[in-house]
Coordinates of C-alpha atoms and ligand atoms in Angstrom, one line a residue:
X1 CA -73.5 86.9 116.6
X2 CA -73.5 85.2 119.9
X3 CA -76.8 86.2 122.4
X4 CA -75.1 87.3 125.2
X5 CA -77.5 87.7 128.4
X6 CA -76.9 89.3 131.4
X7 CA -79.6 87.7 133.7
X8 CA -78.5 85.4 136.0
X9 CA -74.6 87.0 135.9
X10 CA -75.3 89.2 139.4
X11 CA -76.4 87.5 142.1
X12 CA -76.4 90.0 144.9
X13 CA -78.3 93.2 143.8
X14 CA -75.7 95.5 146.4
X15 CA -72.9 94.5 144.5
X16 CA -74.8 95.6 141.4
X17 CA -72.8 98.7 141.0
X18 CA -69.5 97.6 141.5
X19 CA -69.4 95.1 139.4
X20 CA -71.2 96.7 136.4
X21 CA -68.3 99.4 136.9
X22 CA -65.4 96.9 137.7
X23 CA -67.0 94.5 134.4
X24 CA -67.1 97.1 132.2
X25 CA -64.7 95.7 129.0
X26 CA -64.2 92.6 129.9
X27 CA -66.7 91.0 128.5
X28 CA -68.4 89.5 131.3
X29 CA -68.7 89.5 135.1
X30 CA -67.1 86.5 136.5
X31 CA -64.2 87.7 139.5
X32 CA -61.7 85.8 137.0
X33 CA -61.0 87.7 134.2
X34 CA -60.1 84.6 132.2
X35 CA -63.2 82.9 132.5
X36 CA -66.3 82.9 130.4
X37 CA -69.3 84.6 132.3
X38 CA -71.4 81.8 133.8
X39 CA -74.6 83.6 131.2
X40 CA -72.8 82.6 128.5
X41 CA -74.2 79.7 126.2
X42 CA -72.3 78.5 123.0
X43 CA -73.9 80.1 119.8
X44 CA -75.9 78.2 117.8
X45 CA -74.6 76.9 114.3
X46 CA -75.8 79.7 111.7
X47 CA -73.4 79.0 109.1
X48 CA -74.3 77.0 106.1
X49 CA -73.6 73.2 105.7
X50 CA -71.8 71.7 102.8
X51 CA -73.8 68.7 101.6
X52 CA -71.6 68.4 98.0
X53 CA -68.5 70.0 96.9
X54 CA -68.8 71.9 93.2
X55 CA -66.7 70.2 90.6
X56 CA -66.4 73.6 89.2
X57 CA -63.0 74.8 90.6
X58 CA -62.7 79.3 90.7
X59 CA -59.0 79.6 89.1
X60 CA -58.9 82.9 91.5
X61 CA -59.0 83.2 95.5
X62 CA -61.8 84.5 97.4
X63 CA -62.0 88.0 97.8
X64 CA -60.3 89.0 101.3
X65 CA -62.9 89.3 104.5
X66 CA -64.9 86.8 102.3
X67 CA -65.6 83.4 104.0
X68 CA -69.4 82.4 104.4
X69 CA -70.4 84.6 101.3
X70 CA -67.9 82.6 99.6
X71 CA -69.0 79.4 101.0
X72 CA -72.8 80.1 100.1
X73 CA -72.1 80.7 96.3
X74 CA -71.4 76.9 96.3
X75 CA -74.7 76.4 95.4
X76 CA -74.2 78.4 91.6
X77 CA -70.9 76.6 91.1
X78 CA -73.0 73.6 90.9
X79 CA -72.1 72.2 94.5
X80 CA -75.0 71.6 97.3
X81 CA -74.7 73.9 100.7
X82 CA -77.7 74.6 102.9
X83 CA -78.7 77.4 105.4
X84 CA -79.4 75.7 108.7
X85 CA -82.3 77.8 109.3
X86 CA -84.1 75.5 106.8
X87 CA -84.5 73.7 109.8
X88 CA -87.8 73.6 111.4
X89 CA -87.7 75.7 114.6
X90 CA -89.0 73.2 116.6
X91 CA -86.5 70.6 115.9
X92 CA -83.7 73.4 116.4
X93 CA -84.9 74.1 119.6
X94 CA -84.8 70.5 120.4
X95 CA -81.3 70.4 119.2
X96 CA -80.0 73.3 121.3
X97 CA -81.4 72.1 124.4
X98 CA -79.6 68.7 124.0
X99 CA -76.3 70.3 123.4
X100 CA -77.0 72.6 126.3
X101 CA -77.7 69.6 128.6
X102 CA -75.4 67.2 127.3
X103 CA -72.2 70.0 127.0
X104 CA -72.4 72.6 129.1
X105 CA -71.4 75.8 128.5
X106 CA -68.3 77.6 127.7
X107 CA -67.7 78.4 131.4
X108 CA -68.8 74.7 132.6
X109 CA -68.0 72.5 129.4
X110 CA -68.7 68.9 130.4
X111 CA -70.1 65.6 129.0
X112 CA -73.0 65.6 131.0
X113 CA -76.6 63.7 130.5
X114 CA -75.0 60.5 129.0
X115 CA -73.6 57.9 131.4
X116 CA -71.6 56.1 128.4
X117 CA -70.2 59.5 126.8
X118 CA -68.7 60.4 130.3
X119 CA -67.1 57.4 130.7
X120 CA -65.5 57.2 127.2
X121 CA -64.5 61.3 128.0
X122 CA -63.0 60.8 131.6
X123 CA -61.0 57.9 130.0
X124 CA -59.7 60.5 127.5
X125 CA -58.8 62.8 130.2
X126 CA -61.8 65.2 129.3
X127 CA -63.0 65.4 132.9
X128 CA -65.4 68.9 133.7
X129 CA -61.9 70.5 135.4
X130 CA -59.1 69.8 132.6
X131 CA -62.1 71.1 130.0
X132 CA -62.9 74.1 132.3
X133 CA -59.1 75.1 132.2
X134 CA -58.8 74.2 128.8
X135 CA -62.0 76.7 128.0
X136 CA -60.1 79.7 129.8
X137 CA -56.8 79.4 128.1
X138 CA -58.9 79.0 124.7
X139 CA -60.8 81.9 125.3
X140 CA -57.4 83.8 126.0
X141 CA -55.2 82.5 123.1
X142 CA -57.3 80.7 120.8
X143 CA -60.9 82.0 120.2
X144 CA -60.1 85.2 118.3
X145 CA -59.0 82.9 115.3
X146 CA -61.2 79.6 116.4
X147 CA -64.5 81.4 118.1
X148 CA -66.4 80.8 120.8
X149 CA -67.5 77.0 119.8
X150 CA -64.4 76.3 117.3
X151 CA -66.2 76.9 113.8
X152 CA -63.5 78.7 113.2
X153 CA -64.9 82.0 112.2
X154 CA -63.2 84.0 115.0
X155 CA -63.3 87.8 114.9
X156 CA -59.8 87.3 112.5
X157 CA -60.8 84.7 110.6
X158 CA -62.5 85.9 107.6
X159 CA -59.1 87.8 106.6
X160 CA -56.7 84.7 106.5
X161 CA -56.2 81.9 104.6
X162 CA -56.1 79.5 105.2
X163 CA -58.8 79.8 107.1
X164 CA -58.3 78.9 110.9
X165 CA -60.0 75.4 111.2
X166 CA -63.5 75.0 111.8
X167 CA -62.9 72.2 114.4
X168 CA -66.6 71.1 114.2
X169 CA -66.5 68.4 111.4
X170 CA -64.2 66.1 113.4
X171 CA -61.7 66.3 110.6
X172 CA -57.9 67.3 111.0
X173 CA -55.3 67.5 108.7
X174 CA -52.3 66.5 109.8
X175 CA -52.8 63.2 111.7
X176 CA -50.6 60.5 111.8
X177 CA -52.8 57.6 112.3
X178 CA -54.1 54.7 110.1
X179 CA -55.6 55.6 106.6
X180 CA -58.6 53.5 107.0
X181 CA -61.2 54.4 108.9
X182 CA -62.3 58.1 110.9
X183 CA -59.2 59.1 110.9
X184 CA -59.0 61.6 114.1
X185 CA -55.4 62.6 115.1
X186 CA -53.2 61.2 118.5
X187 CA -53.1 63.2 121.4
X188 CA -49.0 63.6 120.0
X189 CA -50.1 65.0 116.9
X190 CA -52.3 67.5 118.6
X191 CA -49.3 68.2 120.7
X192 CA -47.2 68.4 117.9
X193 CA -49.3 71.3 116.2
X194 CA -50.0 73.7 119.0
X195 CA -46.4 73.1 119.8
X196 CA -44.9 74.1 116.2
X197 CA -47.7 75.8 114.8
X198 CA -48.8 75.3 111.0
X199 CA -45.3 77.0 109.4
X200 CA -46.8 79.2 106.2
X201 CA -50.2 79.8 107.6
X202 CA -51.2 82.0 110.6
X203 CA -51.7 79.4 113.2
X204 CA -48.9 80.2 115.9
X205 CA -46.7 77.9 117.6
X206 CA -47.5 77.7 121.6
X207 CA -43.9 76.5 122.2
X208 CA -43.9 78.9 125.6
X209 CA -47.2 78.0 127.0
X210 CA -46.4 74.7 129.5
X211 CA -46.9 71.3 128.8
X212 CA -50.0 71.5 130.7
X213 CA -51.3 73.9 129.4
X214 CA -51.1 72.5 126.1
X215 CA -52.6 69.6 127.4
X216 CA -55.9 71.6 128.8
X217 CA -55.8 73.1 125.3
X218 CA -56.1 69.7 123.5
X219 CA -58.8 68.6 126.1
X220 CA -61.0 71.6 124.9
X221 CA -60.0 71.3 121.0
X222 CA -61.3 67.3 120.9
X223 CA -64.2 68.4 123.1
X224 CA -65.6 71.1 120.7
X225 CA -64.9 68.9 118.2
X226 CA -67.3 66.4 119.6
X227 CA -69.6 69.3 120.5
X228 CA -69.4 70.5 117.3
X229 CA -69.8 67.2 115.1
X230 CA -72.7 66.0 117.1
X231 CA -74.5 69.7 116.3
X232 CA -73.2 69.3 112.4
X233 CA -74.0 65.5 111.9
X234 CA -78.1 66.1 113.2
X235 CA -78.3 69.6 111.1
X236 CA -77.1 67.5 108.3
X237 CA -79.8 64.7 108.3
X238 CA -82.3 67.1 108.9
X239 CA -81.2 69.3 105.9
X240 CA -81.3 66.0 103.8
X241 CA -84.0 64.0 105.1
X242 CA -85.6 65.6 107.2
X243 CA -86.8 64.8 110.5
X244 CA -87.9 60.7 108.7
X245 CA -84.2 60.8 108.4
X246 CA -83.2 60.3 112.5
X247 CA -82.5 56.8 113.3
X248 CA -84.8 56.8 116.9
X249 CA -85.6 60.5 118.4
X250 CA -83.3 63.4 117.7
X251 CA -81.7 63.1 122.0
X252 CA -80.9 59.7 121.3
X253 CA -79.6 59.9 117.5
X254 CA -77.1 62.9 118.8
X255 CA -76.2 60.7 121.9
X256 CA -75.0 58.2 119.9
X257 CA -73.2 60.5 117.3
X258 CA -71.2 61.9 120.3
X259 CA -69.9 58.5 121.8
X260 CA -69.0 57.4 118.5
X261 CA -66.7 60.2 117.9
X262 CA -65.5 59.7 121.5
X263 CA -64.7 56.3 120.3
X264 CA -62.6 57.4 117.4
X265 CA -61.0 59.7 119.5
X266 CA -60.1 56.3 121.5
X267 CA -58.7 54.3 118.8
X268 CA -56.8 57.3 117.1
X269 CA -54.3 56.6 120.6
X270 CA -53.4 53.0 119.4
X271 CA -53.9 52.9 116.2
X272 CA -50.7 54.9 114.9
X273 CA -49.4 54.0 111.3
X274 CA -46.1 51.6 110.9
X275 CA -43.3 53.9 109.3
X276 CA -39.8 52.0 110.0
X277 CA -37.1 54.2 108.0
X278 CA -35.0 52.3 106.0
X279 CA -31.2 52.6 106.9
X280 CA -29.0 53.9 104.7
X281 CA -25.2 54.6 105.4
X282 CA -24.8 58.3 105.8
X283 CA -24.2 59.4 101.9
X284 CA -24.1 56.1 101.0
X285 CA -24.8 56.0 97.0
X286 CA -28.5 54.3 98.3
X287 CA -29.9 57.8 98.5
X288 CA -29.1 59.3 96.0
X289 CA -30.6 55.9 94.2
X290 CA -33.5 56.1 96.1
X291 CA -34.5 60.1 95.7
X292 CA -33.9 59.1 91.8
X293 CA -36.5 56.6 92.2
X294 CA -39.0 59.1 94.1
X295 CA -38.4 61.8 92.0
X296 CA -39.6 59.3 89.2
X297 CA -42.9 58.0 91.4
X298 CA -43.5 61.5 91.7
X299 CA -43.8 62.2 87.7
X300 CA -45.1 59.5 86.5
X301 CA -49.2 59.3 86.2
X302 CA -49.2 55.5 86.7
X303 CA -46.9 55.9 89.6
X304 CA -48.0 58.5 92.6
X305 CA -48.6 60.7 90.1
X306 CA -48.5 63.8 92.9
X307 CA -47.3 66.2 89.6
X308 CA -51.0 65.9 89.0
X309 CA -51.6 68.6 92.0
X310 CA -48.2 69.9 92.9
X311 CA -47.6 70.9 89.2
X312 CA -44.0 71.9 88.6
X313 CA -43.2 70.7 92.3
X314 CA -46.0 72.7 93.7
X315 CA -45.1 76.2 92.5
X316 CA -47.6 76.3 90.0
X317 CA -50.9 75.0 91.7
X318 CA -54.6 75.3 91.2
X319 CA -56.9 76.1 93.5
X320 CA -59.1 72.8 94.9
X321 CA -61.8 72.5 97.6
X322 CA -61.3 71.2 101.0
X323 CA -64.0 69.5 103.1
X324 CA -65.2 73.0 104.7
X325 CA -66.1 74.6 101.4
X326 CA -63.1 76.8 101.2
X327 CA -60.4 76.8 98.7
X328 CA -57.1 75.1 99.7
X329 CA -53.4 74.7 97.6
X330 CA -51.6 72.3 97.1
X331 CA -48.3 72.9 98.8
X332 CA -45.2 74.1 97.3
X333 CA -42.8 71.3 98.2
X334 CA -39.2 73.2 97.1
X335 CA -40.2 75.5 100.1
X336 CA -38.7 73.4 102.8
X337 CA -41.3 74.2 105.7
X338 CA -44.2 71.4 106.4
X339 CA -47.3 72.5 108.0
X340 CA -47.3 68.8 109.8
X341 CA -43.5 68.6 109.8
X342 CA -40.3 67.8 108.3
X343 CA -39.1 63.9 110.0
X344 CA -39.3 61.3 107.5
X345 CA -41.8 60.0 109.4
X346 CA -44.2 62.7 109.2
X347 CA -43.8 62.6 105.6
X348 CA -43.9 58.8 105.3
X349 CA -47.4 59.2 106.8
X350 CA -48.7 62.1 105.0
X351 CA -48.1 60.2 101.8
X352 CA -49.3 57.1 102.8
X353 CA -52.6 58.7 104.7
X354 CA -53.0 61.7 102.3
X355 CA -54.9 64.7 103.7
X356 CA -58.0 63.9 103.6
X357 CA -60.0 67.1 104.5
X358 CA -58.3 68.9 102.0
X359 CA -58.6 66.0 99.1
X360 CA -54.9 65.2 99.0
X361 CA -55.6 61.1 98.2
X362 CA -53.5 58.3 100.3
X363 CA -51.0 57.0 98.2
X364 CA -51.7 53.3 98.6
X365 CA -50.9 51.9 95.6
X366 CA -47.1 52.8 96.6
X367 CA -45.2 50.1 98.0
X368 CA -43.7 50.9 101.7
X369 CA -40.3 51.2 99.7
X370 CA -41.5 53.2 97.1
X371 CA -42.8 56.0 100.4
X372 CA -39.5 55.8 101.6
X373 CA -38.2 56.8 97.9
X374 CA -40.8 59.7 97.7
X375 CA -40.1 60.5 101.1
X376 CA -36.3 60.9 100.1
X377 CA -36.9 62.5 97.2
X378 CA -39.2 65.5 99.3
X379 CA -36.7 65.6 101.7
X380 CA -34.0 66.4 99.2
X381 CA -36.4 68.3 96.8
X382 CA -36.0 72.2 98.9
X383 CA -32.3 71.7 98.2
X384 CA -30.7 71.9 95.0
X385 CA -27.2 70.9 96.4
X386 CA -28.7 67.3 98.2
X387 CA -30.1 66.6 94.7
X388 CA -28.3 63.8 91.9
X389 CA -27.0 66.2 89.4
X390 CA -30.1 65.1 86.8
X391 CA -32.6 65.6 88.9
X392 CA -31.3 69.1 90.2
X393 CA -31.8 70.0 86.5
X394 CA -34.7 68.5 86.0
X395 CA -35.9 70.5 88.8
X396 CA -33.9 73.5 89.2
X397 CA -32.7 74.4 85.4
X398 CA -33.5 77.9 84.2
X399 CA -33.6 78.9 87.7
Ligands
LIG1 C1 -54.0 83.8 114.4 C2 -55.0 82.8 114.2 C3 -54.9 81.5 115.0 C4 -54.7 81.4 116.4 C5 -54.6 82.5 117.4 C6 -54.8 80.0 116.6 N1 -55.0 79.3 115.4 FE1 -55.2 77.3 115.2 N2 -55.2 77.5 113.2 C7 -55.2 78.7 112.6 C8 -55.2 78.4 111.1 C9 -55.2 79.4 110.1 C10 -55.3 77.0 111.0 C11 -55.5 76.2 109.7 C12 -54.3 76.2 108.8 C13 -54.4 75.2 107.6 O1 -55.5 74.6 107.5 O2 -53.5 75.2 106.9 C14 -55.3 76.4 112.3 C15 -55.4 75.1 112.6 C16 -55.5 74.5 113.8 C17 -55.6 73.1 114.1 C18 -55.8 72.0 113.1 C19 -54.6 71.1 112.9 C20 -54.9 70.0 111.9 O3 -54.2 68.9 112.0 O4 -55.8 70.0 111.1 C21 -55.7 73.0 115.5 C22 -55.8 71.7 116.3 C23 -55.5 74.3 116.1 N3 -55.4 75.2 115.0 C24 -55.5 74.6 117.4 C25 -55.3 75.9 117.9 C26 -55.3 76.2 119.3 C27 -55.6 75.2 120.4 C28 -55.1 77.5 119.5 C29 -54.9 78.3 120.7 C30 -53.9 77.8 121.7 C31 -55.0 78.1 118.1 N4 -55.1 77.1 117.2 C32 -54.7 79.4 117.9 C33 -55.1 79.9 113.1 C34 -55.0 80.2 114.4
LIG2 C1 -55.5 65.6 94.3 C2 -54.4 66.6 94.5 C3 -53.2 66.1 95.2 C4 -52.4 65.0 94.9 C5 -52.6 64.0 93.8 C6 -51.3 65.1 95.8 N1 -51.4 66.1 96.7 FE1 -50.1 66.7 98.1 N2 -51.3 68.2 98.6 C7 -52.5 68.5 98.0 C8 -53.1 69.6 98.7 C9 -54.4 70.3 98.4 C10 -52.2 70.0 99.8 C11 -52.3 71.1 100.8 C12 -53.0 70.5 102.0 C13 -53.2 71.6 103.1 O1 -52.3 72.3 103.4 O2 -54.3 71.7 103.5 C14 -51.1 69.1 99.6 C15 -50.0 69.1 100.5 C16 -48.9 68.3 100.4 C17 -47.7 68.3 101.3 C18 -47.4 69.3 102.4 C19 -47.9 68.7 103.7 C20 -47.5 69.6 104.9 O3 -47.2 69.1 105.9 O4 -47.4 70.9 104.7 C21 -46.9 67.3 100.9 C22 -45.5 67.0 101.5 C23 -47.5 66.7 99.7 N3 -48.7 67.3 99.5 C24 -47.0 65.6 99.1 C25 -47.6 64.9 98.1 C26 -47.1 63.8 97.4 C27 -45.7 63.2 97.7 C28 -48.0 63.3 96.5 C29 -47.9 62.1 95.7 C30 -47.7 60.9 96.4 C31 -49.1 64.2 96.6 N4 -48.8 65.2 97.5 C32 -50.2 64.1 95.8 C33 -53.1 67.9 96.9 C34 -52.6 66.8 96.3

């Protein structure tokens, strides 16, 4: 659990009393009672790092309330995860006061100490105000599922799964920009998300909250991101290499980790993927040619070959590994709801990019026509009655 100290919280001994008596429950002693007590630093990372994924899959879920202990058993399925206490303490300490001077804390979140990364930040619209909004309205409708630093091991988490994201390897799932490269989602995608939620998981949508407010909230999610990655990428190379591993000096091997990721934060804004829908007359016999064809793609091994995961369409899956360590399905495509939505556009990109965190490939070999067909063909796929009569039995006899 998080220290928590008190020192430093009451500045005027006479109001010592009153505020210990008008604090009590809420957590802190700050006049708002939205805001994170100015005492309060981000915890340190304590759970374990995944350096290799097992190829040895459990057929069965994790027991319920069961996410680190499930994580750490990695290492006797024949995968690689380490504790970051392995660390030396020295080199921790060094780490922690970097991330202490270079972010802030959860009541003053900033890119501070780095002239390049605050640049790069204010030009993302992460300046020390949107972030410092952005922290309350986490803190009020976000933490209990994301925690404190988003590793995603809020007070609820252990008891859903999906497990709410861990937003502290930089990775996201449902992005809509090139497939090459870190591939970090657009501000719209982001928007898109908090906006509809993740339909069939436990994320909510934030449809009520204000545009700008969801804004603020986006600021903070890319900002613990950063936070988070910079902490993950040095506890990694010190895990593997040890401290012979860092490029220069631990300050200046983290400052560069962080501007990199602002960077990709950058680019994900311009560097959206090409999906221009074919147009077909409205029940034109095109379609139904074209959902044939995808429905085809989507069989056959030399083709996309996506039966090899969504196994009888996705209702009879196995269990697979995402990035994190935990244990992911492949979807169910003849239920009609899309965790990154339902426009053919959304699909053309998820297709074409995959998901990579949960090790869902990119389906370039596809042409962009043969997308389009697949795209069809999972548009159609939820509804027996918008299927060609031979592929509604293919998918639907006996049913
Ligand atoms: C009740 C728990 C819960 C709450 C509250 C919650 N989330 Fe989530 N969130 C989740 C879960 C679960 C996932 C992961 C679902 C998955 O991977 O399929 C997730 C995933 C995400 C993602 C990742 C999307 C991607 O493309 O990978 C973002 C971003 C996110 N949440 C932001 C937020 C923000 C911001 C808030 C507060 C406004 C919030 N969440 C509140 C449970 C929650
Ligand atoms: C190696 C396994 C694998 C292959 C091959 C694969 N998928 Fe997936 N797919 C997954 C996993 C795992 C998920 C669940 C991702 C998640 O929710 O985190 C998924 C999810 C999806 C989703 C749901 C996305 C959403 O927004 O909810 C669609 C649509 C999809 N896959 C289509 C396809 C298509 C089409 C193909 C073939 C071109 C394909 N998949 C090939 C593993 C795979």
């Amino acid at each position: 659990m998080a220290a928590r100290s008190r020192t430093g919280s009451v500045r005027r001994p006479a109001l010592l009393a009153f505020l210990l008596f008008a604090c009590a429950g809420c957590g802190g002693c700050n006049s708002d009672p939205d805001a994170y007590p100015n005492s309060f630093v981000y915890p340190p990372r304590q759970d374990w790092i995944v350096l290799e994924l097992p190829k040895n899959v459990p057929n069965q879920p994790e027991a319920a309330g069961e996410l680190d202990e499930a994580i750490q058993r990695i290492n006797e399925r024949g995968g690689k995860v380490r504790n970051p206490e392995d660390v030396p303490e020295s080199l921790h300490d060094q780490l922690n006061g970097h991330l202490r001077k270079s972010f802030g804390t959860p009541a003053e979140p900033e890119f501070a100490d780095d002239h390049e990364s605050k640049i790069l930040a204010n030009e993302l619209g992460l300046s020390p105000e949107h972030l410092a909004t952005g922290s309350k309205l986490f803190r009020k409708h976000c933490q209990q599922c994301h925690g404190v630093n988003g590793n995603g091991r809020g007070q609820t988490a252990p008891w859903i799964t999906p497990h709410p994201r861990d937003f502290r390897q930089g990775a996201f799932k449902f992005v809509s920009t090139n497939a090459t490269g870190p591939r970090k989602p657009t501000r719209d995608d982001l928007f898109f998300t908090l906006t509809n939620g993740l339909p069939g998981t436990q994320m909510p949508r934030f449809k009520l909250r204000s545009e700008e407010e969801r804004q603020r909230l986006i600021d903070y999610v890319i900002y613990l991101s950063v936070r988070g990655r910079t902490e993950f990428e040095i506890l990694r190379t010190l895990l593997v290499h040890g401290e012979p591993g860092l490029n220069a000096d631990l300050a200046s091997d983290a400052k560069e980790i962080t501007r990199n990721e602002l960077r990709a934060w950058q680019k994900a804004n311009n560097d959206v993927m090409p999906a221009i829908k074919p147009t077909f007359a409205e029940n034109s016999p095109a379609v139904a040619e074209s959902i044939v064809r995808g429905h085809t793609l989507f069989l056959d091994q030399k083709g996309a070959a996506c039966v090899t995961c969504h196994m009888n369409y996705g209702r009879d899956t196995k269990l697979q590994y995402d990035v994190w360590g935990t244990l992911i399905k492949p979807g169910d495509l003849t239920d009609a709801r899309r965790k990154g939505g339902t426009a053919p556009e959304q699909l053309y990109r998820r297709i074409h990019g995959g998901i990579g965190p949960s090790n869902m490939p990119a389906a370039i070999a596809l042409s962009e026509s043969q997308t389009w067909d697949v795209v069809h063909f999972l548009q159609a796929l939820p509804y027996p009655d918008r299927l060609p009569e031979d592929v509604k039995k293919r998918v639907y006899s006996g049913r």
